[in-house]
PDB file of C-alpha atoms in Angstrom:
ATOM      1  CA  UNK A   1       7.520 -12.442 -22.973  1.00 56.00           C
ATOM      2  CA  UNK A   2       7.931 -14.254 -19.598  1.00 61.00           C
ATOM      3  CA  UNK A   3       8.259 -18.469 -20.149  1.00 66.00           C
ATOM      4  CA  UNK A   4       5.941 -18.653 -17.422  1.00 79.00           C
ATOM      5  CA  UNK A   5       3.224 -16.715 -16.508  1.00 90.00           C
ATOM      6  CA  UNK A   6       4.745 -14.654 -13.556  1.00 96.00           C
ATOM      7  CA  UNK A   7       2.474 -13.417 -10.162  1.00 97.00           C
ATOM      8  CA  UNK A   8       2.879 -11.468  -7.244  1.00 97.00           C
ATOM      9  CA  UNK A   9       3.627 -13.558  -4.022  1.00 94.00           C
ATOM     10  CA  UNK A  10       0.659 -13.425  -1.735  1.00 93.00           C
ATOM     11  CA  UNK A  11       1.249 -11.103   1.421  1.00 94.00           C
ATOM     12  CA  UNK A  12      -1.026 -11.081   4.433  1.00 95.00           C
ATOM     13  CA  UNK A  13      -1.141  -7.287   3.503  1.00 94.00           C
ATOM     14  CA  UNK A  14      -1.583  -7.933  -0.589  1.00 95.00           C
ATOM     15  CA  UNK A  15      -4.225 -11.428   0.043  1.00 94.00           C
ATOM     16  CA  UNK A  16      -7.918 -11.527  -0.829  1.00 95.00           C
ATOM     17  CA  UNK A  17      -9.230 -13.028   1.793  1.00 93.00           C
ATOM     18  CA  UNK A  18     -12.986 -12.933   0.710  1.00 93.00           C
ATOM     19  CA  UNK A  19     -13.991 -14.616  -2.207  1.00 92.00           C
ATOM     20  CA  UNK A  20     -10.621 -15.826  -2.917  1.00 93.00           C
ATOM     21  CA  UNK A  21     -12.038 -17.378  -6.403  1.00 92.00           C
ATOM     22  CA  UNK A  22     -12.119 -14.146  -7.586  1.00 95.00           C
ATOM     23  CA  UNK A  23      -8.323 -13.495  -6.977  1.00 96.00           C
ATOM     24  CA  UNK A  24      -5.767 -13.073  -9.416  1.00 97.00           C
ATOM     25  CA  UNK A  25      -1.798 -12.497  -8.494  1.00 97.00           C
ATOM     26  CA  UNK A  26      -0.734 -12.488 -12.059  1.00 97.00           C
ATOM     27  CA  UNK A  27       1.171  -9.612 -13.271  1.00 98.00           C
ATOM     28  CA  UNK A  28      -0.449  -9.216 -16.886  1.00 98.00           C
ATOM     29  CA  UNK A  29      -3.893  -9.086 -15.204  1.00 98.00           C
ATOM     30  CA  UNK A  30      -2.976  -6.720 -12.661  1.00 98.00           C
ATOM     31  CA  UNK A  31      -0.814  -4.197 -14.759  1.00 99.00           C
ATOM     32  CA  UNK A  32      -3.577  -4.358 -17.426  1.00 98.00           C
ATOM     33  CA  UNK A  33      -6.104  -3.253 -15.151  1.00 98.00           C
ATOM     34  CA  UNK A  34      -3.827  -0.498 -13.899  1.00 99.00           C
ATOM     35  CA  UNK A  35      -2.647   1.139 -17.321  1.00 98.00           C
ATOM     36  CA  UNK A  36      -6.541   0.749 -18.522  1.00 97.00           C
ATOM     37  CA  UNK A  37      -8.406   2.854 -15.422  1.00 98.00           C
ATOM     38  CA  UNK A  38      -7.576   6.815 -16.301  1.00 96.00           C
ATOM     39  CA  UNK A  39      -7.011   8.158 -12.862  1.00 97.00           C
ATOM     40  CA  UNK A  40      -5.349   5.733 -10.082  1.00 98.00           C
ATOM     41  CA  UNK A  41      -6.351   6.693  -5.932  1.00 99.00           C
ATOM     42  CA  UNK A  42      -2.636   6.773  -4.004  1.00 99.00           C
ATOM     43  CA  UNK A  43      -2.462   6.263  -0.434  1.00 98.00           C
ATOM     44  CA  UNK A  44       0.349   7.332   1.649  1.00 97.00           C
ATOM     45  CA  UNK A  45       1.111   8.465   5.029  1.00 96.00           C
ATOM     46  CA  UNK A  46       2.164  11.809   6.212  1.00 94.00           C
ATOM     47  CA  UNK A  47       3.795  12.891   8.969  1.00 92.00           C
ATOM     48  CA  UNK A  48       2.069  14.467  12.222  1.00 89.00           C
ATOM     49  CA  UNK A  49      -1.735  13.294  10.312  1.00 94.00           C
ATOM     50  CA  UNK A  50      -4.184  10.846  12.121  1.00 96.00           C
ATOM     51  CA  UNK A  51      -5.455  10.070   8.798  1.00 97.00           C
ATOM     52  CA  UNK A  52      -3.536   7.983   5.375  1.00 96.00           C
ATOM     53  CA  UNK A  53      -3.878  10.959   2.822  1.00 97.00           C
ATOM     54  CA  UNK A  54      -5.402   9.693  -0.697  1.00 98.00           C
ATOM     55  CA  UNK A  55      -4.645  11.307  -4.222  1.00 97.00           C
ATOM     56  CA  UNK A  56      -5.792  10.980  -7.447  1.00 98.00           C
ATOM     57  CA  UNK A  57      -3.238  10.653  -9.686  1.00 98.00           C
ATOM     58  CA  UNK A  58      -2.143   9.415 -13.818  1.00 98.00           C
ATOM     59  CA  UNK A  59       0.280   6.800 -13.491  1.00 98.00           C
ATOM     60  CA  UNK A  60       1.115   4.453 -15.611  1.00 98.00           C
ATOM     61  CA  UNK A  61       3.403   1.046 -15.755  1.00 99.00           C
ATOM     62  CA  UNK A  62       6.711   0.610 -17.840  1.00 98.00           C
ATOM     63  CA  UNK A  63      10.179  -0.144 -17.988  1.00 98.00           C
ATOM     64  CA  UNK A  64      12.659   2.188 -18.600  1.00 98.00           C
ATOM     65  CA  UNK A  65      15.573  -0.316 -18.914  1.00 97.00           C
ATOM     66  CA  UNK A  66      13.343  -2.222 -21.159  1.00 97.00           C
ATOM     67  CA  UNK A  67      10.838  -0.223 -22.959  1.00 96.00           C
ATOM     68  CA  UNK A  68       9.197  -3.391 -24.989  1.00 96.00           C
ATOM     69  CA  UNK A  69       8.550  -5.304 -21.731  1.00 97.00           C
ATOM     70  CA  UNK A  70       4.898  -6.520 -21.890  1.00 97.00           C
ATOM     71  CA  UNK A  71       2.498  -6.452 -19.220  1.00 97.00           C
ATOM     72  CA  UNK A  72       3.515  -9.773 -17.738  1.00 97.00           C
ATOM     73  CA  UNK A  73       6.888  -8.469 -17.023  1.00 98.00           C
ATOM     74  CA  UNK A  74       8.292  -7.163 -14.237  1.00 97.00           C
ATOM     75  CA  UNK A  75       7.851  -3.348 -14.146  1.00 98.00           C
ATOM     76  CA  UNK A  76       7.664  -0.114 -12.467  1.00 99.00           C
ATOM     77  CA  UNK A  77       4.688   2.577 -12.171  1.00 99.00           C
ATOM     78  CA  UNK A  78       5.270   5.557 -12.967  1.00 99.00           C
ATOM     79  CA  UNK A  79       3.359   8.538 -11.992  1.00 98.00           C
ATOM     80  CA  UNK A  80       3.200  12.317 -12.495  1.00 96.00           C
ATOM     81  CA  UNK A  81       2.578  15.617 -10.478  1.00 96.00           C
ATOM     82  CA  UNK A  82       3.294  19.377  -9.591  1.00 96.00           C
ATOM     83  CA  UNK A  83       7.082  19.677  -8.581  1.00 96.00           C
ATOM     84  CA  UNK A  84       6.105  21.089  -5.387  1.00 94.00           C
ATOM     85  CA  UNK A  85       2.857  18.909  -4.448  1.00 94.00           C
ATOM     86  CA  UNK A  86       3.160  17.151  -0.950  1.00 94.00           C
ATOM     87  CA  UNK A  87       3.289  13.714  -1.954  1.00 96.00           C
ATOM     88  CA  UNK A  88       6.354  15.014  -3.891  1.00 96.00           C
ATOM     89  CA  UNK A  89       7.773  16.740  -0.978  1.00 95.00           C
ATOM     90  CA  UNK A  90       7.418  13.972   1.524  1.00 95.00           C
ATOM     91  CA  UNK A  91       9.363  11.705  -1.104  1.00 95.00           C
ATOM     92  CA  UNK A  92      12.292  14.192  -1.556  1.00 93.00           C
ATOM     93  CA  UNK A  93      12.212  14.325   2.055  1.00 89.00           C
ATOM     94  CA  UNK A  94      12.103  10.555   2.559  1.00 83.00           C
ATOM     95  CA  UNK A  95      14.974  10.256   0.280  1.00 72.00           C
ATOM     96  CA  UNK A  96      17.044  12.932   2.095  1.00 69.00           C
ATOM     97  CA  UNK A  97      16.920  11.657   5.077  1.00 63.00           C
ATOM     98  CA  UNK A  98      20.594  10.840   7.029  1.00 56.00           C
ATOM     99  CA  UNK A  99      20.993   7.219   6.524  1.00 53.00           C
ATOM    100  CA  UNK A 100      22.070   4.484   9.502  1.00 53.00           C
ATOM    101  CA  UNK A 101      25.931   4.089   8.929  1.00 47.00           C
ATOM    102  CA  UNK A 102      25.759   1.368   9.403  1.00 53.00           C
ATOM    103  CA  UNK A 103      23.005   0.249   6.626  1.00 53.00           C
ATOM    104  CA  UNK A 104      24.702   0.034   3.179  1.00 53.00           C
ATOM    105  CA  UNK A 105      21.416   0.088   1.800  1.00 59.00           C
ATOM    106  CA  UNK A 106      20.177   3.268   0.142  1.00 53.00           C
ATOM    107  CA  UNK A 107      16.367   3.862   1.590  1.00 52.00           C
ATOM    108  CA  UNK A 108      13.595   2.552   0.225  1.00 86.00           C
ATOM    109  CA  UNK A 109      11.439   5.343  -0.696  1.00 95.00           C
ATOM    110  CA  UNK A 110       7.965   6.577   0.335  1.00 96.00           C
ATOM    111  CA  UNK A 111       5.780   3.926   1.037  1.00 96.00           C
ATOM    112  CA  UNK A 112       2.619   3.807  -1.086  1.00 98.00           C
ATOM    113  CA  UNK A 113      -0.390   2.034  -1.884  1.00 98.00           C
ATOM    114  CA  UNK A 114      -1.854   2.387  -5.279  1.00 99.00           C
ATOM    115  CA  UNK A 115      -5.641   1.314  -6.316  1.00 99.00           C
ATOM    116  CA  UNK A 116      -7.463   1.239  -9.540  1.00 99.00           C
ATOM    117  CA  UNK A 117     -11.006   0.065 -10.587  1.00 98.00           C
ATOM    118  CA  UNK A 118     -13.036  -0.183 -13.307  1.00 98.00           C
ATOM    119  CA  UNK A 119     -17.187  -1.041 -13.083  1.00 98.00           C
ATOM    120  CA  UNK A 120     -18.428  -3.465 -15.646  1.00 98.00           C
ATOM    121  CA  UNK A 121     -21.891  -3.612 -15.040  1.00 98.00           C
ATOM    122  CA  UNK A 122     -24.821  -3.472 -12.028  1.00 98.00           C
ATOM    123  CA  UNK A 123     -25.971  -6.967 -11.321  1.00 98.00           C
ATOM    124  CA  UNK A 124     -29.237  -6.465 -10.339  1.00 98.00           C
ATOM    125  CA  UNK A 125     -30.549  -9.196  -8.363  1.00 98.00           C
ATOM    126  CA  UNK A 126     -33.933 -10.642  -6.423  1.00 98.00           C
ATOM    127  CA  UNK A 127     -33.050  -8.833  -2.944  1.00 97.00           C
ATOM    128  CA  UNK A 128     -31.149  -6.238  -1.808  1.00 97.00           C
ATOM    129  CA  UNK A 129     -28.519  -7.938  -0.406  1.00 95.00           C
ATOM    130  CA  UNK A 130     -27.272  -9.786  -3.513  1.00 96.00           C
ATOM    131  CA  UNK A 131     -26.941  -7.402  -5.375  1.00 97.00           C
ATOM    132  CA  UNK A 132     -23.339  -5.869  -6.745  1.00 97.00           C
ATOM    133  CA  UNK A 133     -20.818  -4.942  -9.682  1.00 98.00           C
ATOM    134  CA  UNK A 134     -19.043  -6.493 -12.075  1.00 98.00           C
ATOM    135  CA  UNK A 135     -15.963  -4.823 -11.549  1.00 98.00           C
ATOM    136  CA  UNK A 136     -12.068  -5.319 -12.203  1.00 98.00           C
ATOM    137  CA  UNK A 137      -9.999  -3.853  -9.213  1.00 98.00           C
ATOM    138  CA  UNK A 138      -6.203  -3.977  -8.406  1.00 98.00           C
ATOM    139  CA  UNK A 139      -4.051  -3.290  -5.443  1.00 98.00           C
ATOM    140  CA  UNK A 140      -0.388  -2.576  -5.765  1.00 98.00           C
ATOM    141  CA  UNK A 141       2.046  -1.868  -3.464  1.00 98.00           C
ATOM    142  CA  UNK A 142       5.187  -0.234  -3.759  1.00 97.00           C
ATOM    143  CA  UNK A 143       7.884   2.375  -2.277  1.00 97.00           C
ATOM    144  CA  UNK A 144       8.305   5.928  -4.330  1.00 98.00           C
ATOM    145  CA  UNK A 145      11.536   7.701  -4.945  1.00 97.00           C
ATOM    146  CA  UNK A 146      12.141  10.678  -7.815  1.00 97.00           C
ATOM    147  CA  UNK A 147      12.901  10.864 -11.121  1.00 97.00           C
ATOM    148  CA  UNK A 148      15.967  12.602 -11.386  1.00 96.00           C
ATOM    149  CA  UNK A 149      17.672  11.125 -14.692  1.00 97.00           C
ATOM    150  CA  UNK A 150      16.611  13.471 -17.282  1.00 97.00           C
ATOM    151  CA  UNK A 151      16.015  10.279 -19.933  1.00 98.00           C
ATOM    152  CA  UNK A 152      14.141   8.630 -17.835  1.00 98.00           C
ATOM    153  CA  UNK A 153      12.130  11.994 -16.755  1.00 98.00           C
ATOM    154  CA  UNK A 154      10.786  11.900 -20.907  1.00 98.00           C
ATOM    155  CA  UNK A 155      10.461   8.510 -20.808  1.00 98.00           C
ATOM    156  CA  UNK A 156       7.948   8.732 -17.781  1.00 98.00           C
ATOM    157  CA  UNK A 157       6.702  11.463 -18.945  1.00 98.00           C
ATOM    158  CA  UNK A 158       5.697  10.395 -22.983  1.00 98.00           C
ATOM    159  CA  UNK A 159       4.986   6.812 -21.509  1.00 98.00           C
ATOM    160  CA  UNK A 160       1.824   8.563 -19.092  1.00 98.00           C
ATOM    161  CA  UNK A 161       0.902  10.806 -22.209  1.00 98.00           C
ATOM    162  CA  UNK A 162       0.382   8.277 -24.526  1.00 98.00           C
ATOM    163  CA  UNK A 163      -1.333   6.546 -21.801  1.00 98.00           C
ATOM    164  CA  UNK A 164      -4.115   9.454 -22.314  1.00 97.00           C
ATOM    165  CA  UNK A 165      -4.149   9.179 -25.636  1.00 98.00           C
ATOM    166  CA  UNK A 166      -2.123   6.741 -28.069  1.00 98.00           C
ATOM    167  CA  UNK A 167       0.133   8.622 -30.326  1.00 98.00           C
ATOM    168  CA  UNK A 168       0.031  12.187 -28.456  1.00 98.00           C
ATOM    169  CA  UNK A 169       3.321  12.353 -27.488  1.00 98.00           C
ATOM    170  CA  UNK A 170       4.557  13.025 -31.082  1.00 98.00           C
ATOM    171  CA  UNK A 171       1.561  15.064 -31.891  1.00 98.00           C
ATOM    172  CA  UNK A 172       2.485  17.775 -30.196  1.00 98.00           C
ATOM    173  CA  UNK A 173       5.136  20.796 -29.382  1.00 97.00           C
ATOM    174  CA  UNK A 174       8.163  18.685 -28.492  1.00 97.00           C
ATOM    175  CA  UNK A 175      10.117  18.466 -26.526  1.00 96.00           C
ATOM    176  CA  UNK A 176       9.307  20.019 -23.113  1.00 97.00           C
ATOM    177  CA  UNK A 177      10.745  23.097 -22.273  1.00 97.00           C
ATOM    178  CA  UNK A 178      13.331  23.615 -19.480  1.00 97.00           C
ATOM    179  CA  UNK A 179      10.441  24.809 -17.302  1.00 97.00           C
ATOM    180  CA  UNK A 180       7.699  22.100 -17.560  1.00 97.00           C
ATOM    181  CA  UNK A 181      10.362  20.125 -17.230  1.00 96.00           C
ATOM    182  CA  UNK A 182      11.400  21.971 -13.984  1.00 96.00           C
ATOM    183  CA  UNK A 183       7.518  21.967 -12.642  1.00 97.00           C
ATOM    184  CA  UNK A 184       7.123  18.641 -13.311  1.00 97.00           C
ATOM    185  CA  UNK A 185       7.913  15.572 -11.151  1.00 97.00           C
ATOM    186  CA  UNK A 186       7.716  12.028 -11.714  1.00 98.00           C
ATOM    187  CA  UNK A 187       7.344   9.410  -9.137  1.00 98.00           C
ATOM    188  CA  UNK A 188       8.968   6.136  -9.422  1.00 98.00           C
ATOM    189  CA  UNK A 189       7.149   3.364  -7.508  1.00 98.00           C
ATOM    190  CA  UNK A 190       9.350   0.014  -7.281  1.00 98.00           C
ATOM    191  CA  UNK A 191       6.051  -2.300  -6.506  1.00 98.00           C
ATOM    192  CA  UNK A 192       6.767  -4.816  -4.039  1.00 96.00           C
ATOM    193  CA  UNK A 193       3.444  -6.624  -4.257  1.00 97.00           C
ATOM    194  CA  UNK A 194      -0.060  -6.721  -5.622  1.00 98.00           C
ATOM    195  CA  UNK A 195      -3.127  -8.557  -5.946  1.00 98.00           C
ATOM    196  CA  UNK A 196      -6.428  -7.958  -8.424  1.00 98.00           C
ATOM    197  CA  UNK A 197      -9.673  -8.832  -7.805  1.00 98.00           C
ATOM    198  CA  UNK A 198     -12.795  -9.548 -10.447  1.00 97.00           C
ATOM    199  CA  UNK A 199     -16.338 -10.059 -11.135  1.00 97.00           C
ATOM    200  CA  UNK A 200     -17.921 -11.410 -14.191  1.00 97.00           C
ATOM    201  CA  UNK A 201     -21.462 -13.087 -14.416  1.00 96.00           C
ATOM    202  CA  UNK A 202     -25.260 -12.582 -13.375  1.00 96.00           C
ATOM    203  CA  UNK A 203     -26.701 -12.251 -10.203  1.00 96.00           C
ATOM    204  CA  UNK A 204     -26.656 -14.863  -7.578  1.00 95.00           C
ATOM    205  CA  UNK A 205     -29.514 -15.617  -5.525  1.00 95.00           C
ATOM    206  CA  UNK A 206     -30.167 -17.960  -2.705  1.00 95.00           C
ATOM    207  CA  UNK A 207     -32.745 -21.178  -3.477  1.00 95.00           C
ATOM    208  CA  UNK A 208     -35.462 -20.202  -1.751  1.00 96.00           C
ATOM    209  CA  UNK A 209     -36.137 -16.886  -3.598  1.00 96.00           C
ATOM    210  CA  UNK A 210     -35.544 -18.740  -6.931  1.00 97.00           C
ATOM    211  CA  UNK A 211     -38.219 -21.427  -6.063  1.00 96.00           C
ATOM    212  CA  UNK A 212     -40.495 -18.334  -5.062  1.00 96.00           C
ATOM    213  CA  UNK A 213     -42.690 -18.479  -8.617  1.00 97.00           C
ATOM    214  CA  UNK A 214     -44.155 -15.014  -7.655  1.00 97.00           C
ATOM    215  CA  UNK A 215     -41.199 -12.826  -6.847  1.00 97.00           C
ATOM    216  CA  UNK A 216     -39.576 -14.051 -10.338  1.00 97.00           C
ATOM    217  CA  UNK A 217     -42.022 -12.881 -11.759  1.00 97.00           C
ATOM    218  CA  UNK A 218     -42.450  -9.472  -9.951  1.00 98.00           C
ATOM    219  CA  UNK A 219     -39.088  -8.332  -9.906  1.00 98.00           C
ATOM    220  CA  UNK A 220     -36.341  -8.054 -12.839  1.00 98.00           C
ATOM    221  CA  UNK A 221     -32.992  -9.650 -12.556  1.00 97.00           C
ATOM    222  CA  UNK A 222     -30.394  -8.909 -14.546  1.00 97.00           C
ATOM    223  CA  UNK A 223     -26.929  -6.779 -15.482  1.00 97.00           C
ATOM    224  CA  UNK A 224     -26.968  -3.539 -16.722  1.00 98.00           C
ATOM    225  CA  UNK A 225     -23.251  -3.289 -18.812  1.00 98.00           C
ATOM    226  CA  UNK A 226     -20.910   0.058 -17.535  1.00 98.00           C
ATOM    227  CA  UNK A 227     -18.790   1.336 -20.021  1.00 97.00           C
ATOM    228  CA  UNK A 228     -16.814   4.725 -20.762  1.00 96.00           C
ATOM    229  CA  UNK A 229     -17.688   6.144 -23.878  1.00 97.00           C
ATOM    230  CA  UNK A 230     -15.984   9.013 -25.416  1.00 97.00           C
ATOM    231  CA  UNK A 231     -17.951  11.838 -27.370  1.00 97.00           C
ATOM    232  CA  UNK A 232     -17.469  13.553 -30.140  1.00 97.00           C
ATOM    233  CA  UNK A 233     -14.053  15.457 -29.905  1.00 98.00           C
ATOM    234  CA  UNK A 234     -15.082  19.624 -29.007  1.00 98.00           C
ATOM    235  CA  UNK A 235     -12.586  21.994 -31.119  1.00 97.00           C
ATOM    236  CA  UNK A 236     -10.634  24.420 -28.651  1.00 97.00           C
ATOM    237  CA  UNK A 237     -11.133  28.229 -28.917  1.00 97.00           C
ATOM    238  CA  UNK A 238      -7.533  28.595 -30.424  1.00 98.00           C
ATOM    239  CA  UNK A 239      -7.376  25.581 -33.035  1.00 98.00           C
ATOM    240  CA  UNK A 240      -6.847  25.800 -36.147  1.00 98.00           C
ATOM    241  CA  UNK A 241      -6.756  21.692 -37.782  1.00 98.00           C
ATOM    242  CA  UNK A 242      -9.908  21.747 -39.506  1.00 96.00           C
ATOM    243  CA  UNK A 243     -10.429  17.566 -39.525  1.00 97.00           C
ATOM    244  CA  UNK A 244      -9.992  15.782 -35.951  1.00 98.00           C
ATOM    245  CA  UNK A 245      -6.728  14.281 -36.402  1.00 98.00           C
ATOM    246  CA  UNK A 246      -6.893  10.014 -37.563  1.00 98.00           C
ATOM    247  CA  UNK A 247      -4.725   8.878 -34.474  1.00 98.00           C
ATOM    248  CA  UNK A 248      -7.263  10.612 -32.206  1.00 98.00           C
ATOM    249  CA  UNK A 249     -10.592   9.575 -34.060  1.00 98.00           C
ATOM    250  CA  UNK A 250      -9.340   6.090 -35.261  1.00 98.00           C
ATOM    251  CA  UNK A 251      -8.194   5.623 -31.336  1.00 98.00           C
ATOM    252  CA  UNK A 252     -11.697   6.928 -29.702  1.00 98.00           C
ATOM    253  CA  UNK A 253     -14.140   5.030 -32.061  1.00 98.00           C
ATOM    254  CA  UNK A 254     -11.937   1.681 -31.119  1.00 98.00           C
ATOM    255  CA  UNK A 255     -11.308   2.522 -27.443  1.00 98.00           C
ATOM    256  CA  UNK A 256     -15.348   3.009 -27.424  1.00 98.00           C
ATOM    257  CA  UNK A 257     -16.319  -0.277 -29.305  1.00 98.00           C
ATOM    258  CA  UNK A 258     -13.507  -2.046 -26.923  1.00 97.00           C
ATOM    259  CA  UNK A 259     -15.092  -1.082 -23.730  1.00 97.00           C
ATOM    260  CA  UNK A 260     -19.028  -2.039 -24.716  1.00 97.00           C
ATOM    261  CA  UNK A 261     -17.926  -5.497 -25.847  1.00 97.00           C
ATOM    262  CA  UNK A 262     -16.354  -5.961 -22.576  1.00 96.00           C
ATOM    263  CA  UNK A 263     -18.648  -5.314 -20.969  1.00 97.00           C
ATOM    264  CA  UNK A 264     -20.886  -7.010 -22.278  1.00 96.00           C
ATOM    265  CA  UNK A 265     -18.843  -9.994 -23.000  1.00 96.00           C
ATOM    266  CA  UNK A 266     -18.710  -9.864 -19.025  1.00 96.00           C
ATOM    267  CA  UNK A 267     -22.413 -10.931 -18.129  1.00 96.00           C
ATOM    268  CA  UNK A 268     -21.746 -14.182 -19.517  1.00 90.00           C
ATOM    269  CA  UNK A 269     -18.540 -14.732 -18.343  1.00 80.00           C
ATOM    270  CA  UNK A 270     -17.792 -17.260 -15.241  1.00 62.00           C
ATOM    271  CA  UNK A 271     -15.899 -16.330 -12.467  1.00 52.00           C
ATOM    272  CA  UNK A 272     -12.355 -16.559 -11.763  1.00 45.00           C
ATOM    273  CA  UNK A 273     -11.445 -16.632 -16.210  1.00 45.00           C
ATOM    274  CA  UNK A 274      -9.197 -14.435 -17.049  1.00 44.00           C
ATOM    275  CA  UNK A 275      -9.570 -10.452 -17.469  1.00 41.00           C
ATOM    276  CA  UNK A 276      -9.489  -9.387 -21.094  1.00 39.00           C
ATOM    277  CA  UNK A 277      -6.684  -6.964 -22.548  1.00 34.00           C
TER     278      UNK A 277
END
């Protein structure tokens, strides 16, 4: 645990530039957003394409020099893909290219911008215009090279399982076999920078449609709390454990009652507090 709480440095490419109450540079609040949303958007660049190429991807952040490092630490994402997929490709390629002779440096990796966002509730307000979210969103940015130490390969890989699901790593047919392991690629993402952004409260509306008697009483104001909630677990075709296993139901009903409190707990909070764990 850090002595101090530790944050990103503030970038012109990384700042939040509107509403800059809402801002948060700290690394705790923007790795726990990002190892809480279930699918992460990555940005990149390819080459000879007019347009940054966006992927959906499972990614996850953790140390692999120091596994217990909390989320105020220092650490890396991780994130996982098809061997041959082309954000794969391009960061082979980046990482074979011919270096300058003169640069001792080894390269830095693909470049890569990383977004995740979770919606806490509509905020319904008195006019179009003011109404929005209560949302949690963070930004990082990084450069990607490969996986290529074997340890760290499992690592990556039973760090973004469990990420899925707590506990499903060991629960099932270990370890990998030579070829998921050889289909498999994990992305290392050394993040140079990020920033988080978030909304708590009720809707805001300007004086003059507050002092308007009639239209408060004509038109509902209000949040509406977002949550993901998970079902009942669905047997496969081909299993054969008769009772849904206690990591997995024990896990689901908590993950479920987690995410209504939230949000929830998020109407009443003010601005610019801190994001729960």
């Amino acid at each position: 645990m850090p002595l101090r709480e530790l944050q990103y440095p503030t970038e012109p490419y990384s700042k939040v530039n509107r509403l800059k109450d809402r801002a948060d540079y700290g690394l705790e609040t923007i790795h726990q957003i990002v190892n809480s949303c279930p699918m992460l958007h990555v940005s990149f660049q390819p080459p000879n394409s007019p347009f940054p190429a966006v992927l959906p991807m499972i990614g996850q952040m953790g140390s692999f020099d120091r596994p217990s490092a909390d989320l105020g630490e220092v650490l890396d994402l991780y994130l996982h893909g098809y061997v041959s997929s082309r954000i794969m490709n391009l960061t082979r390629n980046n990482n074979n290219k011919p270096q300058d002779s003169s640069s001792p440096s080894p390269p830095e990796g693909l470049p890569l911008t990383v977004a995740a966002t979770h919606v806490d509730g509509l905020v319904l307000a008195l006019t179009p215009n003011s109404h929005s979210y209560n949302y949690r969103s963070a930004v990082l940015f990084g450069h990607a090279t490969l996986v290529t130490d074997p340890a760290e390969k499992l690592y990556a890989m039973e760090l973004i399982t469990n990420s899925v699901v707590p506990q499903r790593w060991p629960n099932t047919r270990l370890p990998p076999n030579a070829a998921e392991m050889q289909s498999t690629s994990i992305l290392r993402v050394r993040i140079s920078n990020g920033s988080a952004k978030v909304r708590t409260g009720g809707p805001h509306d300007e004086r003059g449609d507050l002092e308007d008697e009639a239209l408060l009483e004509r038109v509902w104001t209000g949040v509406v709390p977002v949550y993901s909630a998970m079902g009942e677990p669905v047997a496969g075709g081909y299993n054969k454990v008769t009772e849904v296993p206690e990591y997995l139901e024990g896990w689901r009903k908590e993950a479920n009652k987690d995410a209504e409190e939230y949000a929830r707990e998020a109407v009443d909070k003010e601005v610019g507090k801190k994001v729960a764990a």
